[in-house]
PDB file of C-alpha atoms in Angstrom:
ATOM      1  CA  UNK A   1       0.000   0.000   0.000  1.00  0.00           C
ATOM      2  CA  UNK A   2       2.824   2.373   0.886  1.00  0.00           C
ATOM      3  CA  UNK A   3       4.381   1.715  -2.506  1.00  0.00           C
ATOM      4  CA  UNK A   4       1.159   2.757  -4.183  1.00  0.00           C
ATOM      5  CA  UNK A   5       0.989   6.000  -2.122  1.00  0.00           C
ATOM      6  CA  UNK A   6       4.667   6.896  -2.501  1.00  0.00           C
ATOM      7  CA  UNK A   7       4.479   8.457  -6.009  1.00  0.00           C
ATOM      8  CA  UNK A   8       1.540  10.606  -4.921  1.00  0.00           C
ATOM      9  CA  UNK A   9       3.315  11.758  -1.766  1.00  0.00           C
ATOM     10  CA  UNK A  10       6.436  12.662  -3.719  1.00  0.00           C
ATOM     11  CA  UNK A  11       4.372  14.556  -6.265  1.00  0.00           C
ATOM     12  CA  UNK A  12       2.536  16.466  -3.533  1.00  0.00           C
ATOM     13  CA  UNK A  13       5.827  17.320  -1.825  1.00  0.00           C
ATOM     14  CA  UNK A  14       7.348  18.620  -5.057  1.00  0.00           C
ATOM     15  CA  UNK A  15       4.230  20.641  -5.862  1.00  0.00           C
ATOM     16  CA  UNK A  16       4.186  22.123  -2.348  1.00  0.00           C
ATOM     17  CA  UNK A  17       7.878  22.968  -2.540  1.00  0.00           C
ATOM     18  CA  UNK A  18       7.352  24.694  -5.888  1.00  0.00           C
ATOM     19  CA  UNK A  19       4.482  26.743  -4.484  1.00  0.00           C
ATOM     20  CA  UNK A  20       6.574  27.775  -1.459  1.00  0.00           C
ATOM     21  CA  UNK A  21       9.478  28.712  -3.744  1.00  0.00           C
ATOM     22  CA  UNK A  22       7.255  30.948  -5.876  1.00  0.00           C
ATOM     23  CA  UNK A  23       5.566  32.472  -2.834  1.00  0.00           C
ATOM     24  CA  UNK A  24       8.815  33.114  -0.916  1.00  0.00           C
ATOM     25  CA  UNK A  25       9.402  36.674  -2.238  1.00  0.00           C
ATOM     26  CA  UNK A  26       5.908  37.646  -1.097  1.00  0.00           C
ATOM     27  CA  UNK A  27       5.967  35.791   2.211  1.00  0.00           C
ATOM     28  CA  UNK A  28       9.406  37.015   3.312  1.00  0.00           C
ATOM     29  CA  UNK A  29       8.349  40.624   4.111  1.00  0.00           C
ATOM     30  CA  UNK A  30       5.263  39.382   5.970  1.00  0.00           C
ATOM     31  CA  UNK A  31       7.319  36.952   8.052  1.00  0.00           C
ATOM     32  CA  UNK A  32       9.949  39.627   8.716  1.00  0.00           C
ATOM     33  CA  UNK A  33       7.300  42.041   9.991  1.00  0.00           C
ATOM     34  CA  UNK A  34       5.819  39.325  12.187  1.00  0.00           C
ATOM     35  CA  UNK A  35       9.198  38.415  13.664  1.00  0.00           C
ATOM     36  CA  UNK A  36      10.200  42.077  14.074  1.00  0.00           C
ATOM     37  CA  UNK A  37       7.289  44.138  15.446  1.00  0.00           C
ATOM     38  CA  UNK A  38       9.046  47.485  14.928  1.00  0.00           C
ATOM     39  CA  UNK A  39       8.089  49.905  12.168  1.00  0.00           C
ATOM     40  CA  UNK A  40       9.731  51.763   9.302  1.00  0.00           C
ATOM     41  CA  UNK A  41       9.977  55.422   8.311  1.00  0.00           C
ATOM     42  CA  UNK A  42      10.062  56.784   4.762  1.00  0.00           C
ATOM     43  CA  UNK A  43      10.987  60.471   4.488  1.00  0.00           C
ATOM     44  CA  UNK A  44      10.963  62.453   1.246  1.00  0.00           C
ATOM     45  CA  UNK A  45      12.191  66.019   0.786  1.00  0.00           C
ATOM     46  CA  UNK A  46       9.950  68.030  -1.541  1.00  0.00           C
ATOM     47  CA  UNK A  47      10.344  71.410  -3.224  1.00  0.00           C
ATOM     48  CA  UNK A  48       8.068  74.290  -2.194  1.00  0.00           C
ATOM     49  CA  UNK A  49       7.780  75.539  -5.760  1.00  0.00           C
ATOM     50  CA  UNK A  50       7.209  72.019  -7.157  1.00  0.00           C
ATOM     51  CA  UNK A  51       5.564  69.945  -4.382  1.00  0.00           C
ATOM     52  CA  UNK A  52       5.190  66.961  -6.697  1.00  0.00           C
ATOM     53  CA  UNK A  53       8.974  66.722  -7.086  1.00  0.00           C
ATOM     54  CA  UNK A  54      11.640  65.633  -4.628  1.00  0.00           C
ATOM     55  CA  UNK A  55      14.850  67.578  -4.127  1.00  0.00           C
ATOM     56  CA  UNK A  56      17.505  66.346  -6.585  1.00  0.00           C
ATOM     57  CA  UNK A  57      19.964  63.938  -5.025  1.00  0.00           C
ATOM     58  CA  UNK A  58      22.915  66.186  -5.893  1.00  0.00           C
ATOM     59  CA  UNK A  59      21.412  68.948  -3.725  1.00  0.00           C
ATOM     60  CA  UNK A  60      20.295  66.782  -0.788  1.00  0.00           C
ATOM     61  CA  UNK A  61      23.445  66.538   1.342  1.00  0.00           C
ATOM     62  CA  UNK A  62      22.100  64.389   4.168  1.00  0.00           C
ATOM     63  CA  UNK A  63      19.167  63.415   6.397  1.00  0.00           C
ATOM     64  CA  UNK A  64      19.786  63.170  10.132  1.00  0.00           C
ATOM     65  CA  UNK A  65      17.524  60.906  12.223  1.00  0.00           C
ATOM     66  CA  UNK A  66      17.347  61.858  15.902  1.00  0.00           C
ATOM     67  CA  UNK A  67      15.692  60.371  18.966  1.00  0.00           C
ATOM     68  CA  UNK A  68      15.657  63.165  21.522  1.00  0.00           C
ATOM     69  CA  UNK A  69      19.132  64.706  21.334  1.00  0.00           C
ATOM     70  CA  UNK A  70      20.751  61.471  20.188  1.00  0.00           C
ATOM     71  CA  UNK A  71      21.672  60.940  16.544  1.00  0.00           C
ATOM     72  CA  UNK A  72      20.315  57.556  15.480  1.00  0.00           C
ATOM     73  CA  UNK A  73      21.559  57.635  11.899  1.00  0.00           C
ATOM     74  CA  UNK A  74      22.869  59.937   9.165  1.00  0.00           C
ATOM     75  CA  UNK A  75      21.780  59.089   5.625  1.00  0.00           C
ATOM     76  CA  UNK A  76      23.336  60.389   2.416  1.00  0.00           C
ATOM     77  CA  UNK A  77      20.551  59.780  -0.112  1.00  0.00           C
ATOM     78  CA  UNK A  78      21.318  59.500  -3.811  1.00  0.00           C
ATOM     79  CA  UNK A  79      17.718  60.516  -4.434  1.00  0.00           C
ATOM     80  CA  UNK A  80      15.387  62.885  -2.624  1.00  0.00           C
ATOM     81  CA  UNK A  81      14.227  60.336  -0.050  1.00  0.00           C
ATOM     82  CA  UNK A  82      15.385  57.700   2.424  1.00  0.00           C
ATOM     83  CA  UNK A  83      13.774  54.841   4.372  1.00  0.00           C
ATOM     84  CA  UNK A  84      14.741  53.543   7.812  1.00  0.00           C
ATOM     85  CA  UNK A  85      13.681  50.179   9.257  1.00  0.00           C
ATOM     86  CA  UNK A  86      13.515  48.811  12.787  1.00  0.00           C
ATOM     87  CA  UNK A  87      12.153  51.992  14.403  1.00  0.00           C
ATOM     88  CA  UNK A  88       9.656  52.614  17.180  1.00  0.00           C
ATOM     89  CA  UNK A  89       8.888  55.802  19.084  1.00  0.00           C
ATOM     90  CA  UNK A  90       9.272  59.545  18.484  1.00  0.00           C
ATOM     91  CA  UNK A  91      11.845  60.888  16.036  1.00  0.00           C
ATOM     92  CA  UNK A  92      13.002  64.102  14.393  1.00  0.00           C
ATOM     93  CA  UNK A  93      14.420  64.098  10.872  1.00  0.00           C
ATOM     94  CA  UNK A  94      16.503  67.084   9.753  1.00  0.00           C
ATOM     95  CA  UNK A  95      17.289  67.732   6.088  1.00  0.00           C
ATOM     96  CA  UNK A  96      20.328  69.545   4.720  1.00  0.00           C
ATOM     97  CA  UNK A  97      20.661  70.777   1.149  1.00  0.00           C
ATOM     98  CA  UNK A  98      24.098  71.786  -0.103  1.00  0.00           C
ATOM     99  CA  UNK A  99      25.349  71.379   3.486  1.00  0.00           C
ATOM    100  CA  UNK A 100      22.880  73.991   4.785  1.00  0.00           C
ATOM    101  CA  UNK A 101      19.890  73.336   7.070  1.00  0.00           C
ATOM    102  CA  UNK A 102      16.711  73.037   4.989  1.00  0.00           C
ATOM    103  CA  UNK A 103      13.980  71.918   7.408  1.00  0.00           C
ATOM    104  CA  UNK A 104      12.773  69.096   9.621  1.00  0.00           C
ATOM    105  CA  UNK A 105       9.806  66.928  10.559  1.00  0.00           C
ATOM    106  CA  UNK A 106       8.683  65.238  13.790  1.00  0.00           C
ATOM    107  CA  UNK A 107       7.106  61.794  13.605  1.00  0.00           C
ATOM    108  CA  UNK A 108       5.899  58.929  15.754  1.00  0.00           C
ATOM    109  CA  UNK A 109       6.540  55.422  14.449  1.00  0.00           C
ATOM    110  CA  UNK A 110       4.269  52.754  15.925  1.00  0.00           C
ATOM    111  CA  UNK A 111       4.930  48.979  15.977  1.00  0.00           C
ATOM    112  CA  UNK A 112       4.622  47.395  12.518  1.00  0.00           C
ATOM    113  CA  UNK A 113       3.703  50.795  11.039  1.00  0.00           C
ATOM    114  CA  UNK A 114       5.052  51.883   7.652  1.00  0.00           C
ATOM    115  CA  UNK A 115       5.234  55.605   8.362  1.00  0.00           C
ATOM    116  CA  UNK A 116       5.610  58.211   5.619  1.00  0.00           C
ATOM    117  CA  UNK A 117       6.614  61.831   6.174  1.00  0.00           C
ATOM    118  CA  UNK A 118       7.660  64.833   4.104  1.00  0.00           C
ATOM    119  CA  UNK A 119       9.965  67.782   4.558  1.00  0.00           C
ATOM    120  CA  UNK A 120       9.123  70.694   2.288  1.00  0.00           C
ATOM    121  CA  UNK A 121      11.892  73.141   1.539  1.00  0.00           C
ATOM    122  CA  UNK A 122      12.937  75.861  -0.839  1.00  0.00           C
ATOM    123  CA  UNK A 123      16.335  75.536  -2.473  1.00  0.00           C
ATOM    124  CA  UNK A 124      17.138  79.113  -1.537  1.00  0.00           C
ATOM    125  CA  UNK A 125      20.027  80.208  -3.700  1.00  0.00           C
ATOM    126  CA  UNK A 126      21.952  83.461  -3.656  1.00  0.00           C
ATOM    127  CA  UNK A 127      23.930  84.906  -6.537  1.00  0.00           C
ATOM    128  CA  UNK A 128      27.292  86.148  -5.343  1.00  0.00           C
ATOM    129  CA  UNK A 129      30.400  87.576  -6.954  1.00  0.00           C
ATOM    130  CA  UNK A 130      33.906  87.804  -5.521  1.00  0.00           C
ATOM    131  CA  UNK A 131      36.191  90.746  -6.241  1.00  0.00           C
ATOM    132  CA  UNK A 132      39.909  90.586  -5.397  1.00  0.00           C
ATOM    133  CA  UNK A 133      41.801  93.874  -5.119  1.00  0.00           C
ATOM    134  CA  UNK A 134      45.369  94.864  -4.229  1.00  0.00           C
ATOM    135  CA  UNK A 135      47.144  98.139  -3.380  1.00  0.00           C
ATOM    136  CA  UNK A 136      44.441  99.240  -0.906  1.00  0.00           C
ATOM    137  CA  UNK A 137      41.652  98.410  -3.319  1.00  0.00           C
ATOM    138  CA  UNK A 138      43.095 100.269  -6.310  1.00  0.00           C
ATOM    139  CA  UNK A 139      44.379  97.420  -8.475  1.00  0.00           C
ATOM    140  CA  UNK A 140      42.364  94.346  -9.513  1.00  0.00           C
ATOM    141  CA  UNK A 141      44.074  90.971  -9.163  1.00  0.00           C
ATOM    142  CA  UNK A 142      43.727  88.982 -12.374  1.00  0.00           C
ATOM    143  CA  UNK A 143      43.826  85.156 -12.583  1.00  0.00           C
ATOM    144  CA  UNK A 144      43.505  84.730  -8.837  1.00  0.00           C
ATOM    145  CA  UNK A 145      42.025  81.380  -7.802  1.00  0.00           C
ATOM    146  CA  UNK A 146      38.971  81.861  -5.578  1.00  0.00           C
ATOM    147  CA  UNK A 147      37.940  78.800  -3.577  1.00  0.00           C
ATOM    148  CA  UNK A 148      34.680  78.741  -1.589  1.00  0.00           C
ATOM    149  CA  UNK A 149      34.388  76.133   1.161  1.00  0.00           C
ATOM    150  CA  UNK A 150      31.368  75.274   3.321  1.00  0.00           C
ATOM    151  CA  UNK A 151      31.477  75.267   7.133  1.00  0.00           C
ATOM    152  CA  UNK A 152      31.967  71.490   6.918  1.00  0.00           C
ATOM    153  CA  UNK A 153      35.159  71.998   4.938  1.00  0.00           C
ATOM    154  CA  UNK A 154      33.676  70.827   1.641  1.00  0.00           C
ATOM    155  CA  UNK A 155      34.882  72.821  -1.415  1.00  0.00           C
ATOM    156  CA  UNK A 156      31.935  74.120  -3.433  1.00  0.00           C
ATOM    157  CA  UNK A 157      33.320  76.510  -6.008  1.00  0.00           C
ATOM    158  CA  UNK A 158      36.645  77.197  -7.655  1.00  0.00           C
ATOM    159  CA  UNK A 159      36.742  80.304  -9.868  1.00  0.00           C
ATOM    160  CA  UNK A 160      39.306  82.507 -11.596  1.00  0.00           C
ATOM    161  CA  UNK A 161      39.183  86.311 -11.510  1.00  0.00           C
ATOM    162  CA  UNK A 162      39.111  88.289 -14.767  1.00  0.00           C
ATOM    163  CA  UNK A 163      40.968  91.481 -15.697  1.00  0.00           C
ATOM    164  CA  UNK A 164      38.661  93.424 -13.359  1.00  0.00           C
ATOM    165  CA  UNK A 165      39.556  91.143 -10.461  1.00  0.00           C
ATOM    166  CA  UNK A 166      36.056  89.627 -10.476  1.00  0.00           C
ATOM    167  CA  UNK A 167      34.785  86.074 -10.667  1.00  0.00           C
ATOM    168  CA  UNK A 168      31.768  84.980 -12.653  1.00  0.00           C
ATOM    169  CA  UNK A 169      28.466  85.075 -10.787  1.00  0.00           C
ATOM    170  CA  UNK A 170      28.193  82.078  -8.466  1.00  0.00           C
ATOM    171  CA  UNK A 171      25.016  80.395  -7.210  1.00  0.00           C
ATOM    172  CA  UNK A 172      25.231  79.159  -3.601  1.00  0.00           C
ATOM    173  CA  UNK A 173      22.800  77.902  -0.963  1.00  0.00           C
ATOM    174  CA  UNK A 174      22.046  80.485   1.713  1.00  0.00           C
ATOM    175  CA  UNK A 175      23.382  80.082   5.228  1.00  0.00           C
ATOM    176  CA  UNK A 176      20.096  79.523   7.061  1.00  0.00           C
ATOM    177  CA  UNK A 177      21.463  78.002  10.273  1.00  0.00           C
ATOM    178  CA  UNK A 178      23.206  79.890  13.076  1.00  0.00           C
ATOM    179  CA  UNK A 179      26.409  77.879  12.714  1.00  0.00           C
ATOM    180  CA  UNK A 180      26.441  77.809   8.916  1.00  0.00           C
ATOM    181  CA  UNK A 181      28.886  79.866   6.880  1.00  0.00           C
ATOM    182  CA  UNK A 182      31.349  79.835   4.007  1.00  0.00           C
ATOM    183  CA  UNK A 183      35.089  80.394   3.983  1.00  0.00           C
ATOM    184  CA  UNK A 184      36.596  82.151   0.961  1.00  0.00           C
ATOM    185  CA  UNK A 185      40.254  81.568   0.104  1.00  0.00           C
ATOM    186  CA  UNK A 186      42.174  83.368  -2.644  1.00  0.00           C
ATOM    187  CA  UNK A 187      45.321  81.880  -4.160  1.00  0.00           C
ATOM    188  CA  UNK A 188      47.837  82.874  -6.796  1.00  0.00           C
ATOM    189  CA  UNK A 189      49.695  80.340  -8.879  1.00  0.00           C
ATOM    190  CA  UNK A 190      53.373  80.851  -9.608  1.00  0.00           C
ATOM    191  CA  UNK A 191      55.757  78.251 -11.021  1.00  0.00           C
ATOM    192  CA  UNK A 192      53.027  75.585 -10.637  1.00  0.00           C
ATOM    193  CA  UNK A 193      52.782  76.361  -6.914  1.00  0.00           C
ATOM    194  CA  UNK A 194      49.635  77.757  -5.299  1.00  0.00           C
ATOM    195  CA  UNK A 195      50.027  80.274  -2.480  1.00  0.00           C
ATOM    196  CA  UNK A 196      47.347  81.859  -0.301  1.00  0.00           C
ATOM    197  CA  UNK A 197      47.195  85.654  -0.718  1.00  0.00           C
ATOM    198  CA  UNK A 198      44.034  86.556   1.219  1.00  0.00           C
ATOM    199  CA  UNK A 199      40.962  84.992   2.790  1.00  0.00           C
ATOM    200  CA  UNK A 200      37.629  85.759   4.439  1.00  0.00           C
ATOM    201  CA  UNK A 201      36.192  83.251   6.918  1.00  0.00           C
ATOM    202  CA  UNK A 202      32.763  82.895   8.482  1.00  0.00           C
ATOM    203  CA  UNK A 203      30.955  84.535   5.555  1.00  0.00           C
ATOM    204  CA  UNK A 204      27.145  84.587   5.819  1.00  0.00           C
ATOM    205  CA  UNK A 205      25.029  84.638   2.654  1.00  0.00           C
ATOM    206  CA  UNK A 206      21.390  85.602   3.184  1.00  0.00           C
ATOM    207  CA  UNK A 207      20.536  88.130   0.462  1.00  0.00           C
ATOM    208  CA  UNK A 208      19.385  87.181  -3.047  1.00  0.00           C
ATOM    209  CA  UNK A 209      22.411  88.908  -4.577  1.00  0.00           C
ATOM    210  CA  UNK A 210      25.692  89.944  -2.930  1.00  0.00           C
ATOM    211  CA  UNK A 211      29.189  91.037  -3.889  1.00  0.00           C
ATOM    212  CA  UNK A 212      32.215  90.509  -1.653  1.00  0.00           C
ATOM    213  CA  UNK A 213      35.521  92.350  -1.995  1.00  0.00           C
ATOM    214  CA  UNK A 214      38.661  90.710  -0.654  1.00  0.00           C
ATOM    215  CA  UNK A 215      41.783  92.825  -0.392  1.00  0.00           C
ATOM    216  CA  UNK A 216      45.302  91.534  -0.748  1.00  0.00           C
ATOM    217  CA  UNK A 217      47.580  92.986   1.973  1.00  0.00           C
TER     218      UNK A 217
END
């Protein structure tokens, strides 16, 4: 009798295994959520002027996830959003565009909840121009290398001055936060060596259009 049942049992086993194999991709997330009762958080950063669009990845420097005053994680999204798993409780997410504070959101993530939140921001840009002058502001410095660095030490622009000692117009994110600023360094190149000739540190940019004059001692 067992011999007669054996082919049927084998066939049923194979059929069941095939069904489980095909269903595995769909069952895995369900099982994972059951085994891990914590939730997830999906945060997107949207533009004020185009609320249907996320901030371009090249402009979204980072998202900081905090629980109270403690930093839980820092994400560097390649797109305008990020998702965290294994969360439960109250959190604050802060967004930074071009290294400058852009906004935040407060959320509560409940067990097994797939929470979604948005931060809406304006990519506030200022147009600035750097002028480099020597001899007490009388003579323009041509072909000076102007380097603009964020408060995190990340170089953002590298421009040459023209015959008037001026750079091209430069678009930069405004310094919205109290501790945000730019440092401006001016170099001259001689015999393939670059030497610092003047600088201005802790520069705040808050107006739509500004011009800064740096004087060479």
